[in-house]
């Protein structure tokens, strides 16, 4: 099954990259080779290591967790500590 986001990316790629598709082995499609490389380095096959202290969300990068907490839970960065307590294996 192809996700809507994947189809949107394919349409964008056809418009901006002269039809080049950058497809990961997990079937995600990217507009550029740079985004595909980034996906492979930080997302594909990686476990999510940082758990949000307010909900069940987990993230591969501490910065993404911090942004999530600030945007979704309206917390200030000084209101929480994202050291070892947030990291799960």
Coordinates of C-alpha atoms in Angstrom, one line a residue:
X1 CA 0.0 0.0 0.0
X2 CA 1.4 3.4 -0.9
X3 CA 0.9 6.2 1.6
X4 CA -0.5 9.6 0.5
X5 CA 2.7 11.3 1.6
X6 CA 4.7 8.9 -0.7
X7 CA 2.5 9.8 -3.6
X8 CA 2.9 13.6 -2.9
X9 CA 6.6 13.1 -2.8
X10 CA 6.6 11.3 -6.1
X11 CA 4.6 14.1 -7.7
X12 CA 7.1 16.7 -6.3
X13 CA 10.0 14.7 -7.5
X14 CA 8.6 14.5 -11.0
X15 CA 8.3 18.2 -11.0
X16 CA 11.6 19.2 -9.3
X17 CA 14.1 16.4 -10.0
X18 CA 13.3 15.6 -13.6
X19 CA 11.7 12.3 -12.6
X20 CA 14.5 11.0 -10.3
X21 CA 13.2 8.9 -7.4
X22 CA 15.2 8.3 -4.3
X23 CA 13.7 5.3 -2.7
X24 CA 14.9 3.6 0.5
X25 CA 14.7 -0.2 1.0
X26 CA 11.8 0.5 3.5
X27 CA 9.8 2.0 0.5
X28 CA 10.0 5.7 1.6
X29 CA 10.4 8.1 -1.3
X30 CA 12.5 11.3 -1.1
X31 CA 12.9 14.3 -3.3
X32 CA 16.7 14.4 -3.2
X33 CA 19.5 12.0 -2.5
X34 CA 20.5 14.1 0.5
X35 CA 17.1 13.5 2.2
X36 CA 17.5 9.8 1.5
X37 CA 21.0 9.7 3.0
X38 CA 19.7 11.6 6.1
X39 CA 16.8 9.1 6.4
X40 CA 19.2 6.1 6.3
X41 CA 21.6 7.7 8.8
X42 CA 19.0 8.8 11.4
X43 CA 15.7 7.0 10.9
X44 CA 15.6 3.8 8.9
X45 CA 16.0 0.7 11.0
X46 CA 16.9 2.8 14.1
X47 CA 15.1 2.4 17.4
X48 CA 13.6 5.4 18.9
X49 CA 15.7 6.3 21.9
X50 CA 14.3 9.4 23.7
X51 CA 10.9 9.1 25.3
X52 CA 8.7 12.1 25.9
X53 CA 8.1 12.7 29.7
X54 CA 4.5 13.8 28.9
X55 CA 3.2 11.2 26.4
X56 CA 4.2 7.9 24.7
X57 CA 6.1 9.6 21.8
X58 CA 9.7 8.5 21.2
X59 CA 12.4 10.1 19.1
X60 CA 15.9 9.2 17.7
X61 CA 17.3 12.6 18.5
X62 CA 17.3 14.6 21.7
X63 CA 16.7 17.9 19.8
X64 CA 13.6 16.4 18.2
X65 CA 12.2 15.4 21.6
X66 CA 13.0 18.9 23.0
X67 CA 11.1 20.5 20.0
X68 CA 8.2 18.1 20.5
X69 CA 7.9 18.9 24.2
X70 CA 8.0 22.7 23.6
X71 CA 5.5 22.6 20.7
X72 CA 3.1 19.9 21.7
X73 CA 3.1 20.3 25.5
X74 CA 3.8 24.0 25.6
X75 CA 6.6 23.4 28.1
X76 CA 9.7 25.6 28.3
X77 CA 13.1 23.9 27.8
X78 CA 14.0 24.9 31.3
X79 CA 11.0 23.0 32.7
X80 CA 12.4 19.5 32.0
X81 CA 15.7 17.7 31.9
X82 CA 16.4 15.5 28.8
X83 CA 19.5 13.8 30.1
X84 CA 19.7 10.1 30.9
X85 CA 16.1 9.9 32.2
X86 CA 14.6 10.5 28.8
X87 CA 16.9 8.0 27.0
X88 CA 15.5 4.4 26.6
X89 CA 17.0 1.5 24.8

